[in-house]
XYZ file of N, CA, C and O in Angstrom:
712
model
N 156.618 -59.356 150.210
C 156.043 -60.678 149.999
C 154.529 -60.592 150.199
O 154.054 -59.979 151.133
N 153.806 -61.195 149.264
C 152.347 -61.178 149.308
C 151.830 -62.607 149.278
O 152.325 -63.428 148.506
N 150.826 -62.898 150.106
C 150.189 -64.209 150.108
C 148.817 -64.085 149.454
O 148.037 -63.207 149.803
N 148.545 -64.972 148.509
C 147.244 -65.002 147.849
C 146.599 -66.350 148.091
O 147.269 -67.385 148.048
N 145.306 -66.340 148.342
C 144.544 -67.591 148.489
C 143.827 -67.822 147.160
O 143.059 -66.973 146.711
N 144.102 -68.933 146.546
C 143.571 -69.265 145.226
C 142.767 -70.561 145.350
O 143.200 -71.483 146.048
N 141.610 -70.649 144.674
C 140.881 -71.930 144.715
C 141.797 -73.078 144.265
O 142.537 -72.937 143.285
N 141.742 -74.175 145.003
C 142.642 -75.306 144.726
C 142.542 -75.799 143.286
O 143.541 -76.200 142.692
N 141.328 -75.745 142.712
C 141.181 -76.247 141.344
C 141.785 -75.295 140.302
O 141.821 -75.617 139.120
N 142.286 -74.127 140.732
C 142.928 -73.177 139.806
C 144.457 -73.177 139.940
O 145.148 -72.562 139.135
N 144.974 -73.866 140.961
C 146.431 -73.905 141.177
C 147.148 -74.498 139.963
O 148.165 -73.980 139.514
N 146.579 -75.551 139.399
C 147.193 -76.180 138.222
C 147.311 -75.215 137.055
O 148.286 -75.252 136.298
N 146.329 -74.330 136.908
C 146.372 -73.347 135.813
C 147.489 -72.328 136.046
O 148.105 -71.853 135.084
N 147.770 -71.997 137.306
C 148.856 -71.052 137.606
C 150.211 -71.709 137.342
O 151.119 -71.074 136.824
N 150.313 -72.995 137.683
C 151.564 -73.717 137.447
C 151.762 -73.951 135.946
O 152.821 -73.685 135.401
N 150.693 -74.418 135.283
C 150.759 -74.657 133.838
C 151.442 -75.966 133.507
O 152.029 -76.619 134.369
N 151.362 -76.359 132.211
C 151.997 -77.612 131.793
C 153.511 -77.553 132.045
O 154.176 -76.613 131.609
N 154.022 -78.531 132.766
C 155.449 -78.615 133.111
C 155.957 -77.332 133.775
O 157.121 -76.954 133.616
N 155.078 -76.618 134.475
C 155.490 -75.419 135.208
C 155.727 -74.197 134.335
O 156.268 -73.191 134.800
N 155.293 -74.258 133.070
C 155.599 -73.173 132.134
C 154.920 -71.855 132.485
O 155.535 -70.791 132.355
N 153.669 -71.878 132.924
C 152.963 -70.630 133.237
C 153.624 -69.948 134.428
O 153.911 -68.743 134.380
N 153.899 -70.723 135.478
C 154.574 -70.187 136.666
C 155.913 -69.558 136.269
O 156.223 -68.421 136.644
N 156.690 -70.275 135.490
C 158.011 -69.811 135.064
C 157.881 -68.517 134.248
O 158.650 -67.566 134.436
N 156.906 -68.473 133.348
C 156.700 -67.293 132.504
C 156.354 -66.072 133.371
O 156.910 -64.991 133.183
N 155.431 -66.252 134.333
C 155.049 -65.148 135.222
C 156.271 -64.669 136.007
O 156.508 -63.468 136.147
N 157.064 -65.618 136.508
C 158.257 -65.256 137.285
C 159.237 -64.456 136.426
O 159.765 -63.429 136.867
N 159.468 -64.906 135.192
C 160.426 -64.227 134.311
C 159.940 -62.830 133.932
O 160.708 -61.864 133.971
N 158.651 -62.720 133.571
C 158.104 -61.435 133.128
C 158.040 -60.419 134.261
O 158.124 -59.219 134.023
N 157.872 -60.879 135.493
C 157.646 -59.958 136.616
C 158.859 -59.816 137.530
O 158.812 -59.027 138.463
N 159.912 -60.578 137.277
C 161.088 -60.657 138.147
C 160.709 -60.997 139.590
O 161.366 -60.580 140.533
N 159.617 -61.749 139.747
C 159.161 -62.194 141.071
C 159.417 -63.686 141.210
O 159.682 -64.360 140.230
N 159.302 -64.162 142.419
C 159.378 -65.597 142.655
C 158.042 -66.054 143.225
O 157.475 -65.389 144.097
N 157.521 -67.163 142.699
C 156.250 -67.705 143.175
C 156.498 -68.994 143.934
O 157.120 -69.918 143.420
N 156.002 -69.044 145.169
C 156.011 -70.282 145.944
C 154.561 -70.731 146.048
O 153.749 -70.040 146.652
N 154.274 -71.879 145.446
C 152.896 -72.348 145.359
C 152.710 -73.571 146.243
O 153.461 -74.540 146.133
N 151.714 -73.511 147.105
C 151.350 -74.647 147.946
C 150.024 -75.189 147.418
O 148.963 -74.628 147.701
N 150.099 -76.261 146.652
C 148.883 -76.786 146.032
C 147.983 -77.506 147.029
O 146.815 -77.732 146.751
N 148.513 -77.828 148.204
C 147.687 -78.474 149.238
C 146.616 -77.527 149.771
O 145.463 -77.894 149.911
N 147.022 -76.285 150.093
C 146.062 -75.357 150.688
C 145.680 -74.203 149.765
O 144.936 -73.315 150.166
N 146.211 -74.190 148.545
C 145.823 -73.162 147.579
C 146.426 -71.803 147.850
O 145.851 -70.787 147.478
N 147.603 -71.768 148.468
C 148.212 -70.460 148.710
C 149.366 -70.228 147.741
O 150.110 -71.151 147.397
N 149.473 -68.978 147.304
C 150.565 -68.574 146.424
C 151.268 -67.412 147.109
O 150.643 -66.416 147.463
N 152.560 -67.580 147.305
C 153.378 -66.531 147.898
C 154.139 -65.865 146.755
O 154.809 -66.547 145.976
N 154.007 -64.538 146.650
C 154.707 -63.790 145.603
C 155.818 -63.003 146.277
O 155.558 -62.131 147.108
N 157.061 -63.335 145.926
C 158.218 -62.665 146.507
C 158.741 -61.665 145.489
O 159.070 -62.036 144.359
N 158.790 -60.399 145.912
C 159.178 -59.318 145.009
C 160.616 -59.468 144.551
O 161.507 -59.765 145.334
N 160.827 -59.216 143.252
C 162.173 -59.210 142.694
C 162.649 -57.783 142.511
O 162.337 -56.905 143.322
N 163.378 -57.540 141.431
C 163.951 -56.216 141.159
C 162.912 -55.189 140.735
O 163.161 -53.997 140.816
N 161.763 -55.653 140.244
C 160.775 -54.759 139.648
C 159.480 -54.759 140.462
O 158.657 -55.658 140.326
N 159.276 -53.743 141.331
C 158.058 -53.724 142.164
C 156.776 -53.683 141.343
O 155.784 -54.311 141.707
N 156.790 -52.957 140.215
C 155.600 -52.905 139.358
C 155.345 -54.283 138.746
O 154.204 -54.744 138.678
N 156.409 -54.956 138.348
C 156.274 -56.317 137.810
C 155.640 -57.248 138.825
O 154.803 -58.090 138.479
N 156.007 -57.083 140.092
C 155.427 -57.904 141.157
C 153.933 -57.634 141.282
O 153.132 -58.567 141.397
N 153.549 -56.345 141.240
C 152.118 -56.011 141.293
C 151.376 -56.620 140.109
O 150.256 -57.122 140.254
N 151.980 -56.598 138.921
C 151.369 -57.167 137.721
C 151.219 -58.688 137.906
O 150.212 -59.274 137.516
N 152.222 -59.316 138.506
C 152.168 -60.766 138.747
C 151.017 -61.105 139.689
O 150.273 -62.065 139.467
N 150.848 -60.289 140.739
C 149.773 -60.520 141.707
C 148.410 -60.433 141.010
O 147.553 -61.300 141.198
N 148.223 -59.389 140.182
C 146.954 -59.234 139.453
C 146.723 -60.413 138.505
O 145.609 -60.918 138.378
N 147.787 -60.847 137.832
C 147.693 -61.971 136.883
C 147.290 -63.250 137.609
O 146.404 -63.981 137.150
N 147.898 -63.503 138.757
C 147.575 -64.706 139.542
C 146.136 -64.635 140.042
O 145.401 -65.626 139.982
N 145.709 -63.451 140.506
C 144.317 -63.291 140.939
C 143.368 -63.590 139.776
O 142.325 -64.237 139.969
N 143.695 -63.108 138.585
C 142.836 -63.315 137.408
C 142.734 -64.805 137.069
O 141.639 -65.318 136.816
N 143.856 -65.504 137.098
C 143.832 -66.950 136.831
C 142.998 -67.638 137.910
O 142.190 -68.520 137.627
N 143.162 -67.196 139.141
C 142.385 -67.750 140.258
C 140.889 -67.506 140.114
O 140.072 -68.255 140.641
N 140.499 -66.467 139.374
C 139.086 -66.155 139.152
C 138.572 -66.796 137.868
O 137.533 -66.393 137.356
N 139.301 -67.770 137.341
C 138.773 -68.582 136.254
C 139.274 -68.232 134.863
O 138.899 -68.889 133.899
N 140.102 -67.205 134.731
C 140.607 -66.860 133.398
C 141.638 -67.876 132.940
O 142.455 -68.339 133.734
N 141.602 -68.182 131.651
C 142.636 -68.977 131.019
C 143.938 -68.181 131.142
O 143.943 -66.987 130.839
N 145.046 -68.807 131.560
C 146.301 -68.059 131.713
C 146.683 -67.256 130.460
O 147.211 -66.152 130.583
N 146.400 -67.783 129.278
C 146.750 -67.073 128.040
C 146.036 -65.718 127.962
O 146.577 -64.759 127.418
N 144.824 -65.634 128.505
C 144.079 -64.370 128.474
C 144.628 -63.362 129.477
O 144.329 -62.177 129.383
N 145.421 -63.823 130.448
C 145.940 -62.921 131.482
C 147.327 -62.394 131.155
O 147.757 -61.404 131.756
N 148.022 -63.021 130.224
C 149.414 -62.662 129.908
C 149.579 -61.177 129.571
O 150.541 -60.553 130.030
N 148.655 -60.553 128.792
C 148.841 -59.122 128.497
C 148.917 -58.253 129.754
O 149.517 -57.175 129.723
N 148.365 -58.713 130.868
C 148.407 -57.938 132.116
C 149.846 -57.754 132.609
O 150.141 -56.791 133.316
N 150.730 -58.679 132.245
C 152.120 -58.593 132.690
C 152.873 -57.487 131.947
O 153.884 -56.990 132.434
N 152.385 -57.125 130.751
C 153.069 -56.123 129.921
C 152.425 -54.752 129.972
O 153.069 -53.759 129.648
N 151.148 -54.687 130.312
C 150.405 -53.435 130.198
C 149.928 -52.987 131.579
O 149.009 -53.564 132.151
N 150.561 -51.925 132.089
C 150.241 -51.432 133.436
C 148.818 -50.920 133.561
O 148.296 -50.782 134.665
N 148.164 -50.598 132.441
C 146.815 -50.037 132.503
C 145.728 -51.108 132.525
O 144.593 -50.820 132.879
N 146.060 -52.342 132.139
C 145.064 -53.416 132.194
C 144.782 -53.754 133.647
O 145.692 -53.892 134.450
N 143.485 -53.872 133.954
C 143.058 -54.113 135.332
C 142.191 -55.359 135.423
O 141.576 -55.755 134.444
N 142.136 -55.892 136.620
C 141.210 -56.973 136.940
C 140.149 -56.389 137.858
O 140.467 -55.710 138.835
N 138.896 -56.637 137.508
C 137.773 -56.217 138.361
C 136.986 -57.479 138.706
O 136.648 -58.272 137.817
N 136.698 -57.678 139.981
C 135.936 -58.842 140.435
C 134.674 -58.352 141.132
O 134.747 -57.546 142.042
N 133.524 -58.842 140.669
C 132.252 -58.516 141.313
C 131.761 -59.772 142.021
O 131.611 -60.827 141.395
N 131.529 -59.644 143.317
C 131.048 -60.763 144.127
C 129.527 -60.828 144.002
O 128.817 -59.970 144.532
N 129.048 -61.840 143.309
C 127.605 -61.973 143.070
C 126.843 -62.432 144.305
O 125.625 -62.304 144.354
N 127.553 -62.946 145.303
C 126.851 -63.425 146.502
C 126.221 -62.261 147.268
O 125.350 -62.472 148.108
N 126.627 -61.023 146.963
C 125.994 -59.849 147.586
C 124.575 -59.644 147.037
O 123.774 -58.973 147.654
N 124.313 -60.209 145.862
C 123.031 -59.982 145.189
C 122.130 -61.217 145.181
O 120.965 -61.107 144.843
N 122.692 -62.369 145.509
C 121.919 -63.616 145.474
C 122.004 -64.300 146.829
O 123.102 -64.557 147.310
N 120.852 -64.591 147.403
C 120.873 -65.217 148.725
C 120.711 -66.738 148.654
O 120.961 -67.433 149.623
N 120.307 -67.256 147.489
C 120.168 -68.712 147.346
C 120.962 -69.182 146.129
O 121.314 -68.382 145.254
N 121.219 -70.481 146.080
C 121.928 -71.057 144.933
C 121.140 -70.846 143.647
O 121.719 -70.614 142.585
N 119.815 -70.933 143.771
C 118.956 -70.749 142.590
C 119.102 -69.329 142.035
O 119.226 -69.135 140.820
N 119.091 -68.337 142.934
C 119.273 -66.945 142.506
C 120.659 -66.745 141.881
O 120.800 -66.028 140.896
N 121.675 -67.364 142.475
C 123.048 -67.259 141.970
C 123.122 -67.816 140.542
O 123.688 -67.195 139.651
N 122.518 -68.982 140.346
C 122.520 -69.605 139.014
C 121.799 -68.712 138.007
O 122.269 -68.537 136.879
N 120.688 -68.118 138.427
C 119.928 -67.237 137.541
C 120.762 -66.008 137.159
O 120.822 -65.633 135.995
N 121.426 -65.389 138.138
C 122.255 -64.208 137.872
C 123.388 -64.534 136.910
O 123.635 -63.795 135.952
N 124.078 -65.642 137.188
C 125.184 -66.030 136.310
C 124.664 -66.298 134.905
O 125.290 -65.902 133.916
N 123.493 -66.933 134.815
C 122.881 -67.211 133.515
C 122.537 -65.932 132.758
O 122.714 -65.842 131.546
N 122.054 -64.924 133.475
C 121.726 -63.638 132.830
C 122.990 -62.962 132.292
O 122.980 -62.368 131.233
N 124.078 -63.056 133.043
C 125.327 -62.410 132.633
C 125.944 -63.146 131.445
O 126.438 -62.514 130.511
N 125.874 -64.471 131.465
C 126.431 -65.259 130.365
C 125.534 -65.141 129.135
O 126.017 -64.977 128.016
N 124.213 -65.194 129.357
C 123.262 -65.140 128.249
C 123.087 -66.511 127.618
O 123.875 -67.431 127.843
N 122.040 -66.645 126.822
C 121.718 -67.925 126.180
C 122.848 -68.316 125.228
O 123.190 -67.560 124.323
N 123.439 -69.487 125.498
C 124.547 -69.952 124.662
C 125.770 -69.049 124.723
O 126.600 -69.045 123.816
N 125.888 -68.262 125.787
C 127.037 -67.373 125.941
C 126.931 -66.077 125.152
O 127.897 -65.324 125.043
N 125.726 -65.797 124.633
C 125.536 -64.641 123.748
C 125.869 -63.309 124.430
O 126.562 -62.469 123.852
N 125.383 -63.105 125.640
C 125.590 -61.823 126.317
C 127.076 -61.597 126.588
O 127.612 -60.519 126.321
N 127.738 -62.632 127.085
C 129.177 -62.508 127.341
C 129.919 -62.205 126.044
O 130.783 -61.333 125.994
N 129.575 -62.917 124.971
C 130.246 -62.730 123.681
C 130.044 -61.308 123.146
O 130.995 -60.665 122.689
N 128.818 -60.810 123.223
C 128.519 -59.449 122.750
C 129.353 -58.437 123.547
O 129.974 -57.535 122.976
N 129.368 -58.589 124.860
C 130.117 -57.660 125.721
C 131.608 -57.710 125.406
O 132.260 -56.665 125.274
N 132.155 -58.919 125.274
C 133.588 -59.044 124.980
C 133.918 -58.396 123.638
O 134.917 -57.682 123.520
N 133.073 -58.648 122.626
C 133.350 -58.119 121.289
C 133.164 -56.612 121.205
O 133.971 -55.919 120.583
N 132.102 -56.087 121.796
C 131.831 -54.653 121.690
C 132.765 -53.808 122.559
O 133.221 -52.751 122.143
N 133.029 -54.264 123.773
C 133.769 -53.444 124.730
C 135.257 -53.816 124.755
O 136.090 -53.027 125.174
N 135.595 -55.019 124.305
C 137.001 -55.410 124.247
C 137.556 -55.918 125.560
O 138.766 -55.906 125.780
N 136.675 -56.360 126.453
C 137.126 -56.914 127.730
C 137.142 -58.439 127.634
O 136.568 -59.020 126.725
N 137.791 -59.049 128.606
C 137.702 -60.492 128.771
C 136.862 -60.705 130.027
O 137.009 -59.978 131.008
N 135.959 -61.693 129.967
C 135.018 -61.924 131.063
C 135.143 -63.372 131.542
O 135.240 -64.288 130.729
N 135.113 -63.542 132.858
C 135.110 -64.881 133.441
C 134.031 -64.939 134.519
O 133.958 -64.061 135.373
N 133.205 -65.960 134.437
C 132.225 -66.208 135.494
C 132.681 -67.491 136.176
O 132.756 -68.543 135.546
N 133.043 -67.372 137.457
C 133.632 -68.498 138.175
C 133.178 -68.432 139.626
O 133.258 -67.373 140.248
N 132.732 -69.562 140.131
C 132.281 -69.598 141.528
C 131.151 -68.610 141.734
O 130.151 -68.641 141.016
N 131.325 -67.707 142.680
C 130.293 -66.703 142.986
C 130.687 -65.326 142.467
O 130.230 -64.314 142.976
N 131.574 -65.287 141.446
C 132.052 -63.997 140.961
C 131.939 -63.892 139.440
O 131.894 -64.888 138.728
N 131.889 -62.642 138.981
C 132.075 -62.324 137.570
C 133.259 -61.356 137.549
O 133.330 -60.433 138.361
N 134.216 -61.623 136.652
C 135.438 -60.825 136.611
C 135.689 -60.336 135.198
O 135.312 -60.994 134.223
N 136.367 -59.195 135.111
C 136.724 -58.611 133.817
C 138.191 -58.254 133.820
O 138.725 -57.825 134.839
N 138.815 -58.368 132.648
C 140.143 -57.814 132.422
C 139.965 -56.784 131.315
O 139.435 -57.103 130.243
N 140.385 -55.557 131.594
C 140.270 -54.496 130.602
C 140.891 -53.217 131.117
O 141.492 -53.187 132.193
N 140.714 -52.165 130.338
C 141.200 -50.840 130.722
C 140.134 -50.177 131.598
O 138.969 -50.565 131.558
N 140.525 -49.163 132.371
C 139.576 -48.562 133.319
C 138.226 -48.181 132.714
O 137.184 -48.490 133.302
N 138.215 -47.561 131.534
C 136.933 -47.158 130.940
C 136.098 -48.377 130.534
O 134.875 -48.362 130.658
N 136.765 -49.449 130.082
C 136.049 -50.682 129.729
C 135.455 -51.335 130.976
O 134.315 -51.806 130.956
N 136.221 -51.349 132.046
C 135.776 -51.941 133.311
C 134.533 -51.201 133.814
O 133.556 -51.809 134.253
N 134.565 -49.876 133.730
C 133.434 -49.058 134.189
C 132.165 -49.410 133.406
O 131.089 -49.582 133.983
N 132.302 -49.544 132.091
C 131.165 -49.896 131.234
C 130.618 -51.272 131.624
O 129.409 -51.460 131.776
N 131.506 -52.231 131.814
C 131.070 -53.594 132.139
C 130.418 -53.657 133.514
O 129.441 -54.377 133.699
N 130.953 -52.908 134.465
C 130.356 -52.885 135.802
C 128.907 -52.395 135.688
O 127.993 -52.988 136.265
N 128.707 -51.326 134.899
C 127.359 -50.784 134.713
C 126.452 -51.808 134.026
O 125.313 -52.017 134.459
N 126.945 -52.463 132.986
C 126.140 -53.453 132.250
C 125.743 -54.612 133.158
O 124.586 -55.051 133.157
N 126.682 -55.105 133.957
C 126.382 -56.216 134.869
C 125.383 -55.772 135.934
O 124.458 -56.516 136.267
N 125.553 -54.558 136.450
C 124.586 -54.050 137.435
C 123.190 -53.960 136.825
O 122.209 -54.270 137.494
N 123.113 -53.553 135.552
C 121.812 -53.495 134.876
C 121.178 -54.892 134.852
O 119.993 -55.057 135.159
N 121.980 -55.906 134.503
C 121.474 -57.285 134.435
C 121.075 -57.788 135.826
O 120.047 -58.443 135.979
N 121.897 -57.492 136.833
C 121.598 -57.918 138.200
C 120.280 -57.315 138.666
O 119.478 -57.975 139.325
N 120.056 -56.041 138.295
C 118.842 -55.354 138.723
C 117.617 -55.752 137.904
O 116.531 -55.243 138.132
N 117.809 -56.652 136.932
C 116.668 -57.197 136.214
C 116.368 -56.573 134.862
O 115.325 -56.854 134.271
N 117.261 -55.722 134.354
C 117.029 -55.113 133.041
C 116.949 -56.208 131.976
O 117.639 -57.237 132.075
N 116.090 -56.004 130.980
C 116.046 -56.926 129.848
C 117.373 -56.845 129.088
O 118.056 -55.818 129.137
N 117.686 -57.908 128.356
C 118.957 -57.937 127.644
C 119.029 -56.885 126.531
O 120.091 -56.328 126.283
N 117.888 -56.595 125.882
C 117.873 -55.627 124.777
C 118.460 -54.274 125.168
O 119.390 -53.789 124.511
N 117.947 -53.643 126.232
C 118.510 -52.355 126.652
C 119.991 -52.445 127.048
O 120.751 -51.500 126.844
N 120.397 -53.593 127.612
C 121.805 -53.772 127.981
C 122.656 -53.818 126.709
O 123.709 -53.172 126.636
N 122.180 -54.541 125.675
C 122.908 -54.582 124.401
C 122.980 -53.192 123.784
O 124.016 -52.793 123.249
N 121.892 -52.444 123.862
C 121.875 -51.070 123.323
C 122.890 -50.196 124.059
O 123.624 -49.424 123.429
N 122.940 -50.332 125.381
C 123.913 -49.598 126.191
C 125.335 -49.947 125.741
O 126.168 -49.062 125.537
N 125.596 -51.254 125.564
C 126.934 -51.699 125.156
C 127.282 -51.176 123.763
O 128.424 -50.768 123.515
N 126.304 -51.178 122.845
C 126.554 -50.667 121.491
C 126.862 -49.175 121.523
O 127.777 -48.703 120.836
N 126.123 -48.430 122.325
C 126.356 -46.986 122.459
C 127.766 -46.742 123.010
O 128.516 -45.887 122.507
N 128.135 -47.488 124.045
C 129.457 -47.325 124.656
C 130.566 -47.755 123.690
O 131.650 -47.161 123.682
N 130.294 -48.772 122.873
C 131.252 -49.218 121.855
C 131.549 -48.066 120.895
O 132.709 -47.781 120.585
N 130.497 -47.399 120.436
C 130.670 -46.256 119.521
C 131.474 -45.147 120.195
O 132.349 -44.545 119.571
N 131.182 -44.884 121.476
C 131.918 -43.856 122.211
C 133.401 -44.216 122.343
O 134.270 -43.360 122.185
N 133.685 -45.498 122.626
C 135.085 -45.939 122.727
C 135.797 -45.783 121.390
O 136.947 -45.338 121.336
N 135.108 -46.162 120.292
C 135.694 -46.044 118.946
C 135.957 -44.572 118.629
O 137.029 -44.235 118.097
N 135.013 -43.699 118.947
C 135.174 -42.273 118.680
C 136.344 -41.703 119.488
O 137.142 -40.933 118.964
N 136.463 -42.136 120.729
C 137.563 -41.664 121.576
C 138.911 -42.094 121.006
O 139.882 -41.335 121.039
N 138.950 -43.319 120.440
C 140.186 -43.791 119.813
C 140.528 -42.948 118.588
O 141.678 -42.561 118.401
N 139.513 -42.661 117.765
C 139.737 -41.851 116.573
C 140.203 -40.445 116.959
O 141.108 -39.887 116.331
N 139.583 -39.889 117.993
C 139.931 -38.537 118.433
C 141.357 -38.451 118.969
O 141.965 -37.389 118.951
N 141.879 -39.571 119.466
C 143.213 -39.536 120.048
C 144.318 -39.598 118.985
O 145.492 -39.454 119.317
N 143.935 -39.813 117.715
C 144.963 -39.850 116.652
C 145.276 -38.486 116.124
O 144.544 -37.590 116.074
């Protein structure tokens, strides 16, 4: 049994309309979810499939970090998909700095996030004091580096160039694996 603390405003997303998201996670993972919407705690009780339970925990964490439940569903089927959470409060000491960092990661009109999602194939969520990614290990590594570049003050141009270079490398690796 695992206890997760989820922001209260994300509990509804875990439950879903008429409890459908909760039910779907339970069925796919053979786990049972006990949700306390008063204090934002989710208890995950392991069923027949221990790996399914781990996948359910990661999926719930991802929803708790601001991802739309529909974007997290592939995590229940694919053992290699991971959630990575970067705590931006380690890099920003004031609310103003936090807003600036989040703005740099999102980009004007969401451009930076969109470019990263399209080139690298990850899903990105900026929520609270965190930026999170869902992707495969190599994609996560690339995104961690790109976000660190932005946090350290790199201009967006070099970050886009880095992402384009890594996109080509990922495509080449896919071709080579056939």
